[in-house]
Amino acid sequence: NATGLQLPGVLDELFSYDGPLGAFYSAEAVSLCLWAPTAQAVYAHIYKDPVGGSPLEIIPLEETNGVWSTKGPKSWEGCCYMYEVSVYHPSTLHIEKCYANDPYARGLSADGKRTLFVNLHADDLKPEGWDELADMKPDILSFSDISIYELHIRDFSANDDTVNADFRGGYMAFTLKDSAGVLHLKKLSKAGITHVHLLPTFQFAAVDDEKENWKYVANLFNTNSIADSKILEKLPPDSAEQQEKITAIQDDDAYNWGYNPVLWGVPKGSYSSDPNGPCRIVEFRKMIQALTHIGLRVVLDVVYNHLHANGPFDKDSVLDKIVPGYYLRRNTDGFIENSTCVNNTASEHYMVEHLIIDDLLSWAINY
């Protein structure tokens, strides 16, 4: 009770692991593999639907040297799952039942409620011509030839009247050939820009994936027929009213830079036409394909240096539920360091570095 143990060094010494993690797909089966050396028990809850309902089954995973695994039927593909991890959590000083997504998730339901079983190599997730896209990338003869244009996926088209209303603020806005934004990117490409740098595109917190839950300034006036910008323009230019209106909805609107990482390996659901199922994967690929056809390569803002949440109960906490006290950097008193913004990621630990490298490779290879 007087002193707490910080375990990362011990875990790296005894349980470091170089094998594959996450969900894996063969012609006959689906396999799960989770690194959780401090867990006392791990179960996979398999669900048919992205939200609600009881599990189709609850499967115990078997542990070997800190890695928990199981093999299930091919029918799992397209279903969802969550991990139940029984583990001692230093923040509560108790053994907790933590319910978490897969740290190696490649698909999610809306707002990351559940992890989606999705095989990124499946043909129906590839836009036409996807497998040839790597050969179409513009040549870069030298790193010094790179010229980067940074943009935000939502800001690119959220207020662009030349974009179909259903596509504004999302991945599909980049696939239009003659919108104002795309014509602008074509001009930049011809002028010598080589790369588009996209602000965070992974699953982040603070923006609801379900668009019907977004709030607008117009809601404060009980009207949805007038754009927020038109309402704000009518207010006196020397008043504080504009800021007051924005502040009233800022926690529930669609605007956020995205530096609130929840899961790094899955495209953000709010930018897709449907946040449930594999839609976000297909539309993200279509965005990359469209940018390539313009002559632009893509850089992603990955934000591995911190995570949005911690602890055994926060809905946005993932890694700190799987191996508590390991993934987040702690000071000499045992408290989480926040110098990078909040919840520093401990990239000096072996399995954190392993996760980051695997994630980078997944984006580079699969997208």
Short mmCIF file of C-alpha atoms in Angstrom, two decimals:
data_model
loop_
_atom_site.label_atom_id
_atom_site.label_comp_id
_atom_site.label_asym_id
_atom_site.label_seq_id
_atom_site.Cartn_x
_atom_site.Cartn_y
_atom_site.Cartn_z
CA ASN A 1 0.00 0.00 0.00
CA ALA A 2 2.94 2.36 0.59
CA THR A 3 4.51 2.04 -2.83
CA GLY A 4 3.21 1.14 -6.27
CA LEU A 5 5.10 -0.85 -8.87
CA GLN A 6 5.73 0.49 -12.37
CA LEU A 7 5.86 -2.64 -14.52
CA PRO A 8 6.87 -1.66 -18.09
CA GLY A 9 10.54 -2.60 -17.74
CA VAL A 10 9.63 -5.97 -16.27
CA LEU A 11 7.01 -6.62 -18.95
CA ASP A 12 9.44 -5.75 -21.75
CA GLU A 13 12.05 -8.04 -20.17
CA LEU A 14 9.72 -11.01 -19.73
CA PHE A 15 6.94 -10.68 -22.29
CA SER A 16 8.15 -8.67 -25.31
CA TYR A 17 6.63 -10.18 -28.44
CA ASP A 18 7.40 -9.79 -32.15
CA GLY A 19 4.54 -11.74 -33.65
CA PRO A 20 1.30 -10.59 -35.27
CA LEU A 21 -1.53 -9.04 -33.22
CA GLY A 22 -5.15 -8.21 -34.00
CA ALA A 23 -7.61 -10.14 -36.18
CA PHE A 24 -6.47 -12.44 -38.99
CA TYR A 25 -8.45 -14.01 -41.80
CA SER A 26 -8.01 -17.27 -43.67
CA ALA A 27 -10.28 -19.11 -46.07
CA GLU A 28 -11.73 -21.15 -43.21
CA ALA A 29 -11.37 -19.13 -40.00
CA VAL A 30 -10.92 -15.84 -38.19
CA SER A 31 -8.25 -15.63 -35.47
CA LEU A 32 -7.73 -13.12 -32.65
CA CYS A 33 -4.46 -12.31 -30.91
CA LEU A 34 -4.05 -9.83 -28.01
CA TRP A 35 -0.96 -8.90 -25.98
CA ALA A 36 -2.09 -8.58 -22.35
CA PRO A 37 0.50 -10.14 -20.00
CA THR A 38 -1.00 -8.74 -16.76
CA ALA A 39 -4.54 -9.92 -17.50
CA GLN A 40 -6.06 -12.68 -15.40
CA ALA A 41 -8.70 -13.57 -18.02
CA VAL A 42 -9.70 -12.35 -21.48
CA TYR A 43 -12.96 -12.96 -23.31
CA ALA A 44 -14.09 -11.88 -26.78
CA HIS A 45 -17.74 -10.78 -26.94
CA ILE A 46 -18.99 -11.40 -30.48
CA TYR A 47 -21.92 -9.27 -31.72
CA LYS A 48 -23.96 -9.41 -34.90
CA ASP A 49 -24.80 -5.70 -34.86
CA PRO A 50 -22.66 -2.56 -34.42
CA VAL A 51 -24.64 -1.45 -31.35
CA GLY A 52 -27.16 -2.97 -28.93
CA GLY A 53 -28.23 -6.56 -28.55
CA SER A 54 -26.69 -9.41 -26.62
CA PRO A 55 -23.49 -11.15 -27.72
CA LEU A 56 -23.88 -14.02 -30.16
CA GLU A 57 -21.24 -15.76 -28.06
CA ILE A 58 -18.58 -15.03 -25.46
CA ILE A 59 -15.31 -16.78 -26.21
CA PRO A 60 -12.49 -17.31 -23.67
CA LEU A 61 -9.01 -16.64 -25.06
CA GLU A 62 -6.05 -18.84 -24.11
CA GLU A 63 -2.79 -17.32 -22.89
CA THR A 64 0.76 -18.21 -23.92
CA ASN A 65 3.63 -16.04 -22.65
CA GLY A 66 1.38 -12.99 -22.23
CA VAL A 67 -0.38 -13.32 -25.59
CA TRP A 68 -4.06 -14.31 -25.60
CA SER A 69 -5.56 -15.94 -28.68
CA THR A 70 -8.50 -17.85 -30.11
CA LYS A 71 -9.75 -19.07 -33.48
CA GLY A 72 -13.34 -18.71 -34.64
CA PRO A 73 -15.47 -19.50 -37.69
CA LYS A 74 -15.37 -17.59 -40.97
CA SER A 75 -18.90 -16.37 -40.15
CA TRP A 76 -17.38 -13.89 -37.67
CA GLU A 77 -16.29 -11.71 -40.60
CA GLY A 78 -18.63 -8.72 -40.78
CA CYS A 79 -19.60 -9.08 -37.12
CA CYS A 80 -18.30 -6.91 -34.26
CA TYR A 81 -16.43 -7.73 -31.07
CA MET A 82 -15.23 -6.30 -27.79
CA TYR A 83 -12.67 -7.60 -25.34
CA GLU A 84 -13.47 -8.19 -21.70
CA VAL A 85 -10.20 -8.04 -19.78
CA SER A 86 -9.99 -8.88 -16.08
CA VAL A 87 -6.90 -7.08 -14.83
CA TYR A 88 -5.50 -5.19 -11.84
CA HIS A 89 -5.71 -1.47 -12.56
CA PRO A 90 -3.35 0.83 -10.63
CA SER A 91 -5.77 3.76 -10.83
CA THR A 92 -8.37 1.96 -8.71
CA LEU A 93 -6.11 -0.51 -6.83
CA HIS A 94 -8.62 -3.22 -7.76
CA ILE A 95 -9.00 -6.00 -10.29
CA GLU A 96 -11.40 -4.56 -12.87
CA LYS A 97 -13.42 -5.97 -15.73
CA CYS A 98 -12.45 -3.66 -18.57
CA TYR A 99 -14.37 -3.63 -21.84
CA ALA A 100 -12.19 -2.44 -24.70
CA ASN A 101 -11.77 -2.39 -28.45
CA ASP A 102 -8.90 -4.23 -30.08
CA PRO A 103 -5.77 -2.00 -30.03
CA TYR A 104 -5.11 -3.38 -33.52
CA ALA A 105 -8.64 -2.62 -34.77
CA ARG A 106 -8.89 -2.02 -38.53
CA GLY A 107 -12.62 -1.35 -38.49
CA LEU A 108 -15.12 0.08 -36.00
CA SER A 109 -18.78 0.76 -35.46
CA ALA A 110 -19.91 4.37 -34.95
CA ASP A 111 -17.98 6.19 -32.20
CA GLY A 112 -15.85 3.13 -31.61
CA LYS A 113 -18.51 1.29 -29.67
CA ARG A 114 -17.26 -2.03 -31.06
CA THR A 115 -14.44 -3.37 -33.23
CA LEU A 116 -15.45 -4.60 -36.67
CA PHE A 117 -14.17 -7.89 -38.06
CA VAL A 118 -13.00 -6.60 -41.44
CA ASN A 119 -10.48 -8.08 -43.84
CA LEU A 120 -8.75 -5.15 -45.55
CA HIS A 121 -7.61 -7.47 -48.34
CA ALA A 122 -11.18 -8.39 -49.35
CA ASP A 123 -11.96 -7.47 -52.96
CA ASP A 124 -15.25 -5.77 -52.10
CA LEU A 125 -13.36 -3.18 -50.01
CA LYS A 126 -11.16 -2.14 -52.93
CA PRO A 127 -12.31 0.55 -55.38
CA GLU A 128 -11.86 -0.36 -59.03
CA GLY A 129 -8.18 -0.18 -59.92
CA TRP A 130 -7.03 -0.10 -56.29
CA ASP A 131 -4.41 -2.84 -56.62
CA GLU A 132 -2.68 -0.88 -59.41
CA LEU A 133 -2.70 2.44 -57.52
CA ALA A 134 0.81 2.09 -56.06
CA ASP A 135 2.22 1.97 -59.61
CA MET A 136 0.44 5.24 -60.47
CA LYS A 137 2.03 7.30 -57.70
CA PRO A 138 3.96 10.30 -59.08
CA ASP A 139 7.71 9.78 -59.02
CA ILE A 140 9.71 11.63 -56.37
CA LEU A 141 13.36 11.71 -57.41
CA SER A 142 14.58 13.42 -54.24
CA PHE A 143 13.17 14.25 -50.82
CA SER A 144 14.17 17.85 -51.49
CA ASP A 145 11.61 17.92 -54.32
CA ILE A 146 8.75 17.40 -51.88
CA SER A 147 6.39 20.35 -51.41
CA ILE A 148 3.57 19.79 -48.90
CA TYR A 149 0.11 21.37 -48.65
CA GLU A 150 -1.65 20.78 -45.33
CA LEU A 151 -5.42 20.56 -45.12
CA HIS A 152 -8.25 19.34 -42.89
CA ILE A 153 -10.71 16.83 -44.36
CA ARG A 154 -13.81 18.57 -43.02
CA ASP A 155 -12.62 22.12 -43.72
CA PHE A 156 -11.77 21.19 -47.32
CA SER A 157 -15.44 20.98 -48.28
CA ALA A 158 -17.73 21.71 -45.31
CA ASN A 159 -18.78 25.08 -46.77
CA ASP A 160 -18.26 24.34 -50.46
CA ASP A 161 -21.54 24.85 -52.33
CA THR A 162 -20.11 23.06 -55.37
CA VAL A 163 -20.07 19.82 -53.40
CA ASN A 164 -23.12 17.59 -52.98
CA ALA A 165 -24.51 18.19 -49.47
CA ASP A 166 -24.09 14.50 -48.60
CA PHE A 167 -20.37 14.64 -49.39
CA ARG A 168 -19.46 17.93 -47.70
CA GLY A 169 -16.91 17.59 -44.93
CA GLY A 170 -16.07 14.00 -45.83
CA TYR A 171 -13.80 11.67 -47.77
CA MET A 172 -16.00 11.59 -50.86
CA ALA A 173 -15.66 15.33 -51.49
CA PHE A 174 -12.17 14.60 -52.85
CA THR A 175 -13.57 12.27 -55.52
CA LEU A 176 -15.50 15.00 -57.35
CA LYS A 177 -13.82 16.19 -60.52
CA ASP A 178 -15.07 19.77 -60.78
CA SER A 179 -15.74 21.06 -57.25
CA ALA A 180 -14.09 24.30 -56.19
CA GLY A 181 -11.78 22.47 -53.79
CA VAL A 182 -10.69 19.80 -56.26
CA LEU A 183 -10.05 22.39 -58.99
CA HIS A 184 -7.90 24.26 -56.47
CA LEU A 185 -5.90 21.10 -55.70
CA LYS A 186 -5.40 20.48 -59.42
CA LYS A 187 -3.96 23.99 -59.78
CA LEU A 188 -1.63 23.40 -56.85
CA SER A 189 -0.48 20.10 -58.32
CA LYS A 190 0.32 21.74 -61.65
CA ALA A 191 2.17 24.50 -59.78
CA GLY A 192 4.51 21.98 -58.13
CA ILE A 193 2.84 20.82 -54.92
CA THR A 194 3.70 17.11 -54.54
CA HIS A 195 1.96 16.03 -51.32
CA VAL A 196 -1.26 16.69 -49.44
CA HIS A 197 -0.82 16.43 -45.67
CA LEU A 198 -4.12 15.43 -44.04
CA LEU A 199 -4.76 16.50 -40.46
CA PRO A 200 -5.83 13.56 -38.24
CA THR A 201 -7.82 10.98 -40.15
CA PHE A 202 -7.84 8.19 -37.54
CA GLN A 203 -10.63 7.55 -35.04
CA PHE A 204 -10.54 10.49 -32.63
CA ALA A 205 -12.82 11.69 -29.84
CA ALA A 206 -14.90 14.90 -29.50
CA VAL A 207 -16.82 14.59 -32.80
CA ASP A 208 -19.81 12.24 -32.91
CA ASP A 209 -19.63 9.81 -35.83
CA GLU A 210 -23.42 10.00 -36.20
CA LYS A 211 -24.16 13.22 -38.10
CA GLU A 212 -27.71 13.48 -36.76
CA ASN A 213 -26.24 14.16 -33.31
CA TRP A 214 -24.30 17.24 -34.41
CA LYS A 215 -25.45 20.61 -33.08
CA TYR A 216 -25.46 23.89 -34.99
CA VAL A 217 -25.89 27.56 -34.13
CA ALA A 218 -29.15 27.28 -36.07
CA ASN A 219 -30.44 24.88 -33.38
CA LEU A 220 -30.28 27.74 -30.86
CA PHE A 221 -32.71 29.69 -33.04
CA ASN A 222 -34.98 26.66 -33.59
CA THR A 223 -34.28 26.64 -37.29
CA ASN A 224 -32.33 24.19 -39.42
CA SER A 225 -32.96 25.91 -42.73
CA ILE A 226 -30.42 28.73 -42.31
CA ALA A 227 -26.66 28.14 -42.45
CA ASP A 228 -24.71 29.01 -39.29
CA SER A 229 -22.59 31.49 -41.23
CA LYS A 230 -25.67 33.42 -42.34
CA ILE A 231 -26.91 33.67 -38.74
CA LEU A 232 -23.54 34.83 -37.43
CA GLU A 233 -23.24 37.44 -40.20
CA LYS A 234 -26.45 39.12 -39.01
CA LEU A 235 -25.09 39.69 -35.49
CA PRO A 236 -23.34 43.02 -34.74
CA PRO A 237 -19.69 42.76 -35.81
CA ASP A 238 -18.46 44.41 -32.61
CA SER A 239 -20.37 42.08 -30.28
CA ALA A 240 -19.44 38.98 -28.30
CA GLU A 241 -22.58 37.19 -29.50
CA GLN A 242 -20.87 35.20 -32.26
CA GLN A 243 -18.44 33.68 -29.80
CA GLU A 244 -21.24 32.97 -27.35
CA LYS A 245 -23.24 31.08 -29.98
CA ILE A 246 -20.25 29.02 -31.02
CA THR A 247 -19.23 28.30 -27.41
CA ALA A 248 -22.73 27.03 -26.64
CA ILE A 249 -22.39 24.19 -29.18
CA GLN A 250 -18.63 23.68 -29.45
CA ASP A 251 -18.61 20.36 -27.59
CA ASP A 252 -21.31 18.88 -29.81
CA ASP A 253 -20.63 20.24 -33.29
CA ALA A 254 -18.67 18.61 -36.11
CA TYR A 255 -15.61 20.81 -35.82
CA ASN A 256 -12.39 19.50 -34.29
CA TRP A 257 -8.82 19.33 -35.52
CA GLY A 258 -8.71 15.67 -34.47
CA TYR A 259 -5.77 15.59 -32.07
CA ASN A 260 -7.71 13.38 -29.63
CA PRO A 261 -6.54 9.88 -30.58
CA VAL A 262 -8.71 6.92 -29.60
CA LEU A 263 -7.61 4.28 -32.13
CA TRP A 264 -4.86 5.05 -34.61
CA GLY A 265 -5.49 2.28 -37.13
CA VAL A 266 -9.04 3.07 -38.33
CA PRO A 267 -10.29 5.97 -40.51
CA LYS A 268 -12.49 8.45 -38.62
CA GLY A 269 -16.19 7.58 -38.94
CA SER A 270 -17.59 11.12 -39.02
CA TYR A 271 -15.95 11.75 -42.41
CA SER A 272 -17.72 8.77 -44.01
CA SER A 273 -21.22 8.39 -45.43
CA ASP A 274 -21.91 5.58 -42.95
CA PRO A 275 -19.82 5.21 -39.76
CA ASN A 276 -20.95 1.59 -39.31
CA GLY A 277 -19.53 -1.24 -41.39
CA PRO A 278 -16.67 -0.96 -43.88
CA CYS A 279 -17.89 2.23 -45.63
CA ARG A 280 -15.21 4.43 -44.05
CA ILE A 281 -12.49 2.10 -45.38
CA VAL A 282 -13.79 2.13 -48.96
CA GLU A 283 -14.36 5.89 -48.99
CA PHE A 284 -10.93 6.62 -47.50
CA ARG A 285 -9.38 4.55 -50.28
CA LYS A 286 -11.43 6.41 -52.88
CA MET A 287 -10.09 9.68 -51.45
CA ILE A 288 -6.48 8.47 -51.72
CA GLN A 289 -7.16 7.22 -55.24
CA ALA A 290 -8.66 10.56 -56.31
CA LEU A 291 -5.72 12.54 -54.91
CA THR A 292 -3.30 10.22 -56.70
CA HIS A 293 -5.11 10.81 -60.00
CA ILE A 294 -4.64 14.56 -59.48
CA GLY A 295 -0.90 13.91 -59.14
CA LEU A 296 -0.64 14.20 -55.36
CA ARG A 297 0.83 11.84 -52.82
CA VAL A 298 -0.61 11.76 -49.28
CA VAL A 299 0.93 12.32 -45.84
CA LEU A 300 -1.01 11.46 -42.69
CA ASP A 301 -0.87 13.28 -39.38
CA VAL A 302 -0.54 10.28 -37.04
CA VAL A 303 -0.32 11.75 -33.49
CA TYR A 304 1.28 8.79 -31.71
CA ASN A 305 2.57 10.95 -28.85
CA HIS A 306 -0.60 10.97 -26.74
CA LEU A 307 -4.02 9.39 -26.23
CA HIS A 308 -7.32 11.06 -25.42
CA ALA A 309 -8.33 8.92 -22.44
CA ASN A 310 -7.08 6.59 -19.73
CA GLY A 311 -8.42 4.41 -16.95
CA PRO A 312 -10.66 1.32 -16.79
CA PHE A 313 -14.02 2.98 -17.47
CA ASP A 314 -13.72 5.86 -19.97
CA LYS A 315 -15.42 4.91 -23.26
CA ASP A 316 -12.48 6.36 -25.22
CA SER A 317 -9.83 4.49 -23.22
CA VAL A 318 -8.41 1.45 -25.02
CA LEU A 319 -4.74 0.72 -24.35
CA ASP A 320 -4.92 1.57 -20.65
CA LYS A 321 -7.67 -1.03 -20.26
CA ILE A 322 -5.70 -3.80 -21.97
CA VAL A 323 -2.38 -3.45 -20.10
CA PRO A 324 -2.93 -0.83 -17.36
CA GLY A 325 0.11 1.25 -16.50
CA TYR A 326 2.11 0.18 -19.55
CA TYR A 327 1.17 2.21 -22.62
CA LEU A 328 1.15 5.63 -20.91
CA ARG A 329 4.31 7.29 -19.64
CA ARG A 330 4.43 7.88 -15.89
CA ASN A 331 6.56 10.12 -13.71
CA THR A 332 8.51 9.04 -10.63
CA ASP A 333 5.38 9.40 -8.50
CA GLY A 334 3.41 7.09 -10.77
CA PHE A 335 1.18 9.74 -12.30
CA ILE A 336 0.63 9.96 -16.06
CA GLU A 337 2.80 12.54 -17.81
CA ASN A 338 0.93 15.15 -19.86
CA SER A 339 3.70 17.14 -21.54
CA THR A 340 2.56 16.20 -25.08
CA CYS A 341 -0.96 17.53 -24.36
CA VAL A 342 -2.50 14.76 -22.26
CA ASN A 343 -1.77 11.06 -21.54
CA ASN A 344 1.77 10.79 -22.95
CA THR A 345 2.30 7.61 -24.95
CA ALA A 346 5.34 5.69 -23.70
CA SER A 347 6.97 4.98 -27.05
CA GLU A 348 10.20 3.96 -25.28
CA HIS A 349 8.45 0.75 -24.17
CA TYR A 350 8.98 -2.19 -26.51
CA MET A 351 5.35 -3.09 -27.24
CA VAL A 352 4.33 0.55 -27.69
CA GLU A 353 6.99 0.95 -30.36
CA HIS A 354 5.82 -2.36 -31.83
CA LEU A 355 2.24 -1.05 -32.05
CA ILE A 356 3.33 2.23 -33.65
CA ILE A 357 5.44 0.49 -36.30
CA ASP A 358 2.67 -2.03 -37.08
CA ASP A 359 0.18 0.81 -37.37
CA LEU A 360 2.39 2.83 -39.72
CA LEU A 361 2.89 -0.23 -41.90
CA SER A 362 -0.85 -0.88 -41.99
CA TRP A 363 -1.58 2.65 -43.26
CA ALA A 364 1.26 2.58 -45.79
CA ILE A 365 0.40 -0.88 -47.16
CA ASN A 366 -3.40 -0.97 -46.89
CA TYR A 367 -4.09 2.65 -47.87
#
